[in-house]
mmCIF file of C-alpha atoms in Angstrom:
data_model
loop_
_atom_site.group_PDB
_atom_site.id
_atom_site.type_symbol
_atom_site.label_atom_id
_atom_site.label_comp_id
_atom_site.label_asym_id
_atom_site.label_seq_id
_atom_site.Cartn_x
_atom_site.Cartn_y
_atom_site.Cartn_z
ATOM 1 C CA UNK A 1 89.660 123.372 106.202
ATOM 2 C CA UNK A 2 88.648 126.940 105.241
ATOM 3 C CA UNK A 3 91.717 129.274 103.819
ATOM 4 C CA UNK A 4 92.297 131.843 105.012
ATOM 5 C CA UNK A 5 94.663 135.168 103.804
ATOM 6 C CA UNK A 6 96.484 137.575 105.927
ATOM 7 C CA UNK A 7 94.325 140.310 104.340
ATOM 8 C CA UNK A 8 91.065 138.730 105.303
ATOM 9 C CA UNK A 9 92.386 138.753 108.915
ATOM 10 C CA UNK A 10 93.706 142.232 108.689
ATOM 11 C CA UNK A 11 97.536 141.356 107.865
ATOM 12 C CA UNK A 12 99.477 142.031 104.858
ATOM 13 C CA UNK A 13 99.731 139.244 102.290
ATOM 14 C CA UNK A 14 103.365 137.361 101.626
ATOM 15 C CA UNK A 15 105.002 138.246 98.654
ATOM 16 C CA UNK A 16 103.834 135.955 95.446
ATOM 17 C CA UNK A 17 106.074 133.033 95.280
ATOM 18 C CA UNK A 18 106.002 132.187 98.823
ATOM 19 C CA UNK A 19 107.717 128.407 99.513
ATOM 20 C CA UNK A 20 104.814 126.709 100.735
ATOM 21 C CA UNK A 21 105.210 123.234 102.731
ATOM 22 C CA UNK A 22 105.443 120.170 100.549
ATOM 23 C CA UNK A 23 107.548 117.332 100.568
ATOM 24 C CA UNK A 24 109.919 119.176 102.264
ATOM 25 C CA UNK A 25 108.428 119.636 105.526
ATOM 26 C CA UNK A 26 109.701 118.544 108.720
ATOM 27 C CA UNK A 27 107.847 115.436 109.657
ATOM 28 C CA UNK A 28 108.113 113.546 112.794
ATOM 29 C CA UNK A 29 110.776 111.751 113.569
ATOM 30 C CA UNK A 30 109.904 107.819 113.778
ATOM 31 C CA UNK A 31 113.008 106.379 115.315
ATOM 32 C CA UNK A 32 115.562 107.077 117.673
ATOM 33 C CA UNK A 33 118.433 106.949 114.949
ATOM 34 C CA UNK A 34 116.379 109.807 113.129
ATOM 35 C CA UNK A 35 115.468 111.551 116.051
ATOM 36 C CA UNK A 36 119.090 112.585 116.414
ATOM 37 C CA UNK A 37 119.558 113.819 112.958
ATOM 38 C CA UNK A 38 119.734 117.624 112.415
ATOM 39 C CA UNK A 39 116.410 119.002 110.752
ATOM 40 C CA UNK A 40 117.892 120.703 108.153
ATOM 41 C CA UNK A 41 115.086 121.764 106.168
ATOM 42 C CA UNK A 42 114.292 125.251 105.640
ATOM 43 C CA UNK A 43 112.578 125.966 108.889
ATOM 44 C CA UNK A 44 112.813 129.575 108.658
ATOM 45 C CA UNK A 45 110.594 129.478 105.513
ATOM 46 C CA UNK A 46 108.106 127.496 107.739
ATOM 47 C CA UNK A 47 107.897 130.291 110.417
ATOM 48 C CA UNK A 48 107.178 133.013 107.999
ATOM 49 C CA UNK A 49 104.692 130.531 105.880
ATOM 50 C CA UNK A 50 100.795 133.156 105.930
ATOM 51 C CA UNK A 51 98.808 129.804 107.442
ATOM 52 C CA UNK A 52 101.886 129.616 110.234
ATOM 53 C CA UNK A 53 101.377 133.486 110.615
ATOM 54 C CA UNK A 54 98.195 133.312 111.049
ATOM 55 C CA UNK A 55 97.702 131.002 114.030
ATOM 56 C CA UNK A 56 100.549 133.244 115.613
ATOM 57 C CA UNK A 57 99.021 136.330 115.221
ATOM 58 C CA UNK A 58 95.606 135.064 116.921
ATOM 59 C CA UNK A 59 97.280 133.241 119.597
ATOM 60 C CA UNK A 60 99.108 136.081 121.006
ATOM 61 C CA UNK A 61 95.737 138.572 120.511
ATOM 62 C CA UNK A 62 94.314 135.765 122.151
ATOM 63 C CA UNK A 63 97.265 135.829 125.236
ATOM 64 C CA UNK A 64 96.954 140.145 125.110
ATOM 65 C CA UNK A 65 99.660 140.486 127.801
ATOM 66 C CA UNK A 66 101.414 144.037 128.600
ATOM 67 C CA UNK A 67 103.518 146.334 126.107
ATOM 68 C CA UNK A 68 107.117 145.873 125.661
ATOM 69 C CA UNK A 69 109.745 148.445 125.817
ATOM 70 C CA UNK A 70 108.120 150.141 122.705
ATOM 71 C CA UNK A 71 104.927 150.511 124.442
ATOM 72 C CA UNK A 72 103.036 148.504 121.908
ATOM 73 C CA UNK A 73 99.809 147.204 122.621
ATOM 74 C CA UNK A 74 98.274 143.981 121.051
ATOM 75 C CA UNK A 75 95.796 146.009 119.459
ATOM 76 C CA UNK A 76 98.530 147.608 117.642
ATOM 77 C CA UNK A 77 100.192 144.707 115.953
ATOM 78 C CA UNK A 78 97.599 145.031 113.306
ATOM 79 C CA UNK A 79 98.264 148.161 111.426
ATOM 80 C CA UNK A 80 102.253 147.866 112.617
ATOM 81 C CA UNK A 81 102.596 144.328 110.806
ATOM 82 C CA UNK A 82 100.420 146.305 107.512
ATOM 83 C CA UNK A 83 103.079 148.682 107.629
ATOM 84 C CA UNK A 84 106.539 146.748 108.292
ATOM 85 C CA UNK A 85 105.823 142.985 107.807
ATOM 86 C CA UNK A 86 107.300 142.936 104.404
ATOM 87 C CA UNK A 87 110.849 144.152 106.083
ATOM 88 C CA UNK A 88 110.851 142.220 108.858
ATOM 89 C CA UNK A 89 109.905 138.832 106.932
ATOM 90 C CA UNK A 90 112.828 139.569 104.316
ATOM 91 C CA UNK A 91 115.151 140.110 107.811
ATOM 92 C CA UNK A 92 114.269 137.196 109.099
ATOM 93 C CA UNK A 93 114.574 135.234 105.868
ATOM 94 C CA UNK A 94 118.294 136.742 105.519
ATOM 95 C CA UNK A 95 119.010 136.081 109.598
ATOM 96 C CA UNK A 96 119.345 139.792 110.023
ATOM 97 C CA UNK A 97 116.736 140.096 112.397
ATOM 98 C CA UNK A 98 117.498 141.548 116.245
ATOM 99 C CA UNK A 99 114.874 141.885 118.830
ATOM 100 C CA UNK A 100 114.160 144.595 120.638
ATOM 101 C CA UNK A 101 115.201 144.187 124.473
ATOM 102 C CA UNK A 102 112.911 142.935 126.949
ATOM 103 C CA UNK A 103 111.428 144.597 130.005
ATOM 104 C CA UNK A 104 111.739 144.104 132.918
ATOM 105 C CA UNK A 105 109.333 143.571 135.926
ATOM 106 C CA UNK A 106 109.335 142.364 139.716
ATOM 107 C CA UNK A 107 106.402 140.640 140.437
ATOM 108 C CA UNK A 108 105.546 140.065 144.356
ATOM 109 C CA UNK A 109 105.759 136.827 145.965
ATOM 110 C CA UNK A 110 103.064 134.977 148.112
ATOM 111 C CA UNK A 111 105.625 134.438 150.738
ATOM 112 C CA UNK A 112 108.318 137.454 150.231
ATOM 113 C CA UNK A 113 110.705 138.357 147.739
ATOM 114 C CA UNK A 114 110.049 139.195 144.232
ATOM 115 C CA UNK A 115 110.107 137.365 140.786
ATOM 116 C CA UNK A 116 111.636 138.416 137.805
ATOM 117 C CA UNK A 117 109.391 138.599 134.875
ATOM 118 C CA UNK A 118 110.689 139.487 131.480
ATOM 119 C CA UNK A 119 107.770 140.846 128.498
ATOM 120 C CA UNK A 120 109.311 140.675 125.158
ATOM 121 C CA UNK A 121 107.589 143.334 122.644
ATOM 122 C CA UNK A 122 103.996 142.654 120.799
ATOM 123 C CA UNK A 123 106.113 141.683 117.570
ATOM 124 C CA UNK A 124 108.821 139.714 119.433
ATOM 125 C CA UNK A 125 106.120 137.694 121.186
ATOM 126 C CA UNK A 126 104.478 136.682 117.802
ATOM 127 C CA UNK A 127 107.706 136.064 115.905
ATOM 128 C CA UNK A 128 108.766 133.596 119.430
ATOM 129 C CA UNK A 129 105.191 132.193 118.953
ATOM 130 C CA UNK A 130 105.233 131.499 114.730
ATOM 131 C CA UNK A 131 109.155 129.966 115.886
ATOM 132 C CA UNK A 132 107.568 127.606 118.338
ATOM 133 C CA UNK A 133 104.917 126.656 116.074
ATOM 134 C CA UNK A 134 107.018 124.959 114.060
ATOM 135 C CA UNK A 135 109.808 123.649 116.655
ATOM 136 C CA UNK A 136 107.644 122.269 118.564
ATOM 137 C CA UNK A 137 106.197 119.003 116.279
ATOM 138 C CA UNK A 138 109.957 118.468 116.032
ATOM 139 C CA UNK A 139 110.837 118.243 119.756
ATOM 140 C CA UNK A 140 107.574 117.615 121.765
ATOM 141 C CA UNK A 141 107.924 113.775 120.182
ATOM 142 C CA UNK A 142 111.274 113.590 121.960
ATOM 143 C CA UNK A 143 109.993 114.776 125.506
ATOM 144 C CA UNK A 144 109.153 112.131 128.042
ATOM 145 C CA UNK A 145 106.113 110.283 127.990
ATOM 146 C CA UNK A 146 105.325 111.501 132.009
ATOM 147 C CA UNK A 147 105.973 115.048 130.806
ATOM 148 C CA UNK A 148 102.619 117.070 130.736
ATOM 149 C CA UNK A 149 103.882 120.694 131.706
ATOM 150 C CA UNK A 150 103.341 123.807 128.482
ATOM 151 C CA UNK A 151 103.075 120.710 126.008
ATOM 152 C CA UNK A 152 100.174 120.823 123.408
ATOM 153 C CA UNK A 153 96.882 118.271 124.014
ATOM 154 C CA UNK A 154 98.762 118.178 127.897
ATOM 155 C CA UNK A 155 96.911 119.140 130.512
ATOM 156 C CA UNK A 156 97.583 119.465 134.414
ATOM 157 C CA UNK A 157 94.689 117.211 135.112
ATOM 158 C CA UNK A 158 95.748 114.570 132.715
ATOM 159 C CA UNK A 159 99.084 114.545 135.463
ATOM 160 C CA UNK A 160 96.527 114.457 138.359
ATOM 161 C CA UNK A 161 94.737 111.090 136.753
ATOM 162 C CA UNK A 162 98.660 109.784 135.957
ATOM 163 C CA UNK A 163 99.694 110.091 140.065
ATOM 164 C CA UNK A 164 96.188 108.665 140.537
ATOM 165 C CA UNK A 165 97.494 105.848 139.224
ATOM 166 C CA UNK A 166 100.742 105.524 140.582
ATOM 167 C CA UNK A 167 99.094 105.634 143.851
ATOM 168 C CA UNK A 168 96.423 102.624 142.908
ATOM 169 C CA UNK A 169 99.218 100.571 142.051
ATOM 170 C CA UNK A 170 101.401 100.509 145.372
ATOM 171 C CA UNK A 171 103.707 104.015 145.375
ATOM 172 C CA UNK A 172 104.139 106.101 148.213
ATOM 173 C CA UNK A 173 106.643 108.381 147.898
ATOM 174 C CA UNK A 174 107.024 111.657 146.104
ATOM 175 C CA UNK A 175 109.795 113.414 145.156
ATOM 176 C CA UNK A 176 109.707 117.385 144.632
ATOM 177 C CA UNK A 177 112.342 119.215 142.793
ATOM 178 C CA UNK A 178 112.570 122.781 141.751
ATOM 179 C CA UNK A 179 115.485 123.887 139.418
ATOM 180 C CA UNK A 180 115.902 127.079 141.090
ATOM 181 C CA UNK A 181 116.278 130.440 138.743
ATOM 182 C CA UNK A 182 116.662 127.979 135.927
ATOM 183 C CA UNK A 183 116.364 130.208 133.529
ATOM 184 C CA UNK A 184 118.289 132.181 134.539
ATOM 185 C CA UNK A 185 121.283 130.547 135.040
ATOM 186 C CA UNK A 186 121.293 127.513 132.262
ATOM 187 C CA UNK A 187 124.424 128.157 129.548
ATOM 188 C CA UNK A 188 123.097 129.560 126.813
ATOM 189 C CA UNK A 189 126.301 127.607 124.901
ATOM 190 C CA UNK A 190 125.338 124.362 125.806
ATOM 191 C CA UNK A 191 121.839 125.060 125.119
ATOM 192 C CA UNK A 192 122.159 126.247 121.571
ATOM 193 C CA UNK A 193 124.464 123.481 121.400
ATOM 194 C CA UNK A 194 122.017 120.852 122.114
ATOM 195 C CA UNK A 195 119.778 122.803 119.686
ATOM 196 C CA UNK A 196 122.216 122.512 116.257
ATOM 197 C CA UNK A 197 122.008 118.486 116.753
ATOM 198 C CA UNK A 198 118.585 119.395 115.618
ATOM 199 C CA UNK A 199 118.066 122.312 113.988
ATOM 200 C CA UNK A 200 119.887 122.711 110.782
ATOM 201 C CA UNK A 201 118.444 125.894 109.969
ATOM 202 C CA UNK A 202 121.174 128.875 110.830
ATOM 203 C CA UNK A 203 118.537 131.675 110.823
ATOM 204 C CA UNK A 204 116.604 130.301 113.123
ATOM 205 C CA UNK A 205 119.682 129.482 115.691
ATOM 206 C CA UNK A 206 120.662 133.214 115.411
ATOM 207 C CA UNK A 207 117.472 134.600 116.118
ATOM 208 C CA UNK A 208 117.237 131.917 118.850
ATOM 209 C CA UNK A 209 120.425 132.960 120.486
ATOM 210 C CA UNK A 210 119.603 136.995 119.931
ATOM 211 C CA UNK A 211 116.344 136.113 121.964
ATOM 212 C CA UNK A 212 118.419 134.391 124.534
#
């Protein structure tokens, strides 16, 4: 595959001597004894890693989405990232890092009410994105086979064909469950709990938790 630098796609390069993924990366776990083993490699490295960058950067251009608090566009990560990346990258290497806060907006429900919607900044939503990059080959193996919702190669229809054939082989009952407000209500403790029996990689719990 094609290389490509930050500069070629408008972004300022890493420094030289940037730890690039070897035989230290996190692989899939294979087992179930593994599985629950804390990662402890330098994730944080990962996540700031140009190639890792990269497909951040063009996934959230490709999402747009409203400005944050700051009022920054999508358009505007470009030139902001040429001016600051350099600081920010050696703040989150270092686990200094804060986000900025998130705004807030009520969006109108179909049948009454409102929901609350939360938009992180431009730079907050492509430092969450180059984060889940590299979580989520650690995780996703660990999620439940039925599980097809905001999981990569998953698809809504590929759920449709699975209750096709529940229903071809004899079931007739389903069961719907909403976790009300989830999200807004699950204990951030016990979450980032769960999360250190598999991340081993402090910086990346802090920034976590500040995001949270």
């Amino acid at each position: 595959m094609q290389k490509h630098s930050l500069v070629k796609e408008g972004l300022p390069l890493s420094p030289a001597g940037e730890a690039q993924r070897g035989e230290g990366e996190v692989r899939q776990a294979t087992s179930a004894s593994e599985r629950t083993k804390p990662i402890m490699t330098d994730l944080m490295e990962q996540v700031v890693e140009r190639e890792n960058l990269i497909r951040a950067w063009r996934r959230v251009r490709a999402n747009k989405g409203s400005p944050g608090v700051d009022g920054m566009t999508v358009d505007d990560l470009t030139g902001y990232l040429k001016e600051n990346w350099l600081r920010i990258r050696e703040e989150l290497l270092r686990g200094e890092y804060r986000p900025q806060p998130v705004k807030e907006v009520l969006i109108p429900k179909p049948g009454g009410g409102t929901r609350r919607l939360g938009i992180p900044t431009v730079l907050d939503r492509f430092i969450q994105q180059a984060i889940q990059q590299v979580l989520s080959p650690i995780y996703d193996p660990t999620f439940s086979d039925c599980s097809y919702g905001f999981r990569p190669n998953r698809r809504a229809h590929q759920a449709v064909e699975r209750a096709k054939r529940y229903i071809a082989g004899g079931y007739e009952w389903v069961v719907d469950m909403d976790l009300e407000k989830f999200f807004d209500r699950v204990n951030h403790d016990i979450l980032m709990g769960k999360m250190a029996g598999r991340v081993g990689d402090k910086r990346v719990l802090r920034v976590i938790r500040r995001y949270l």
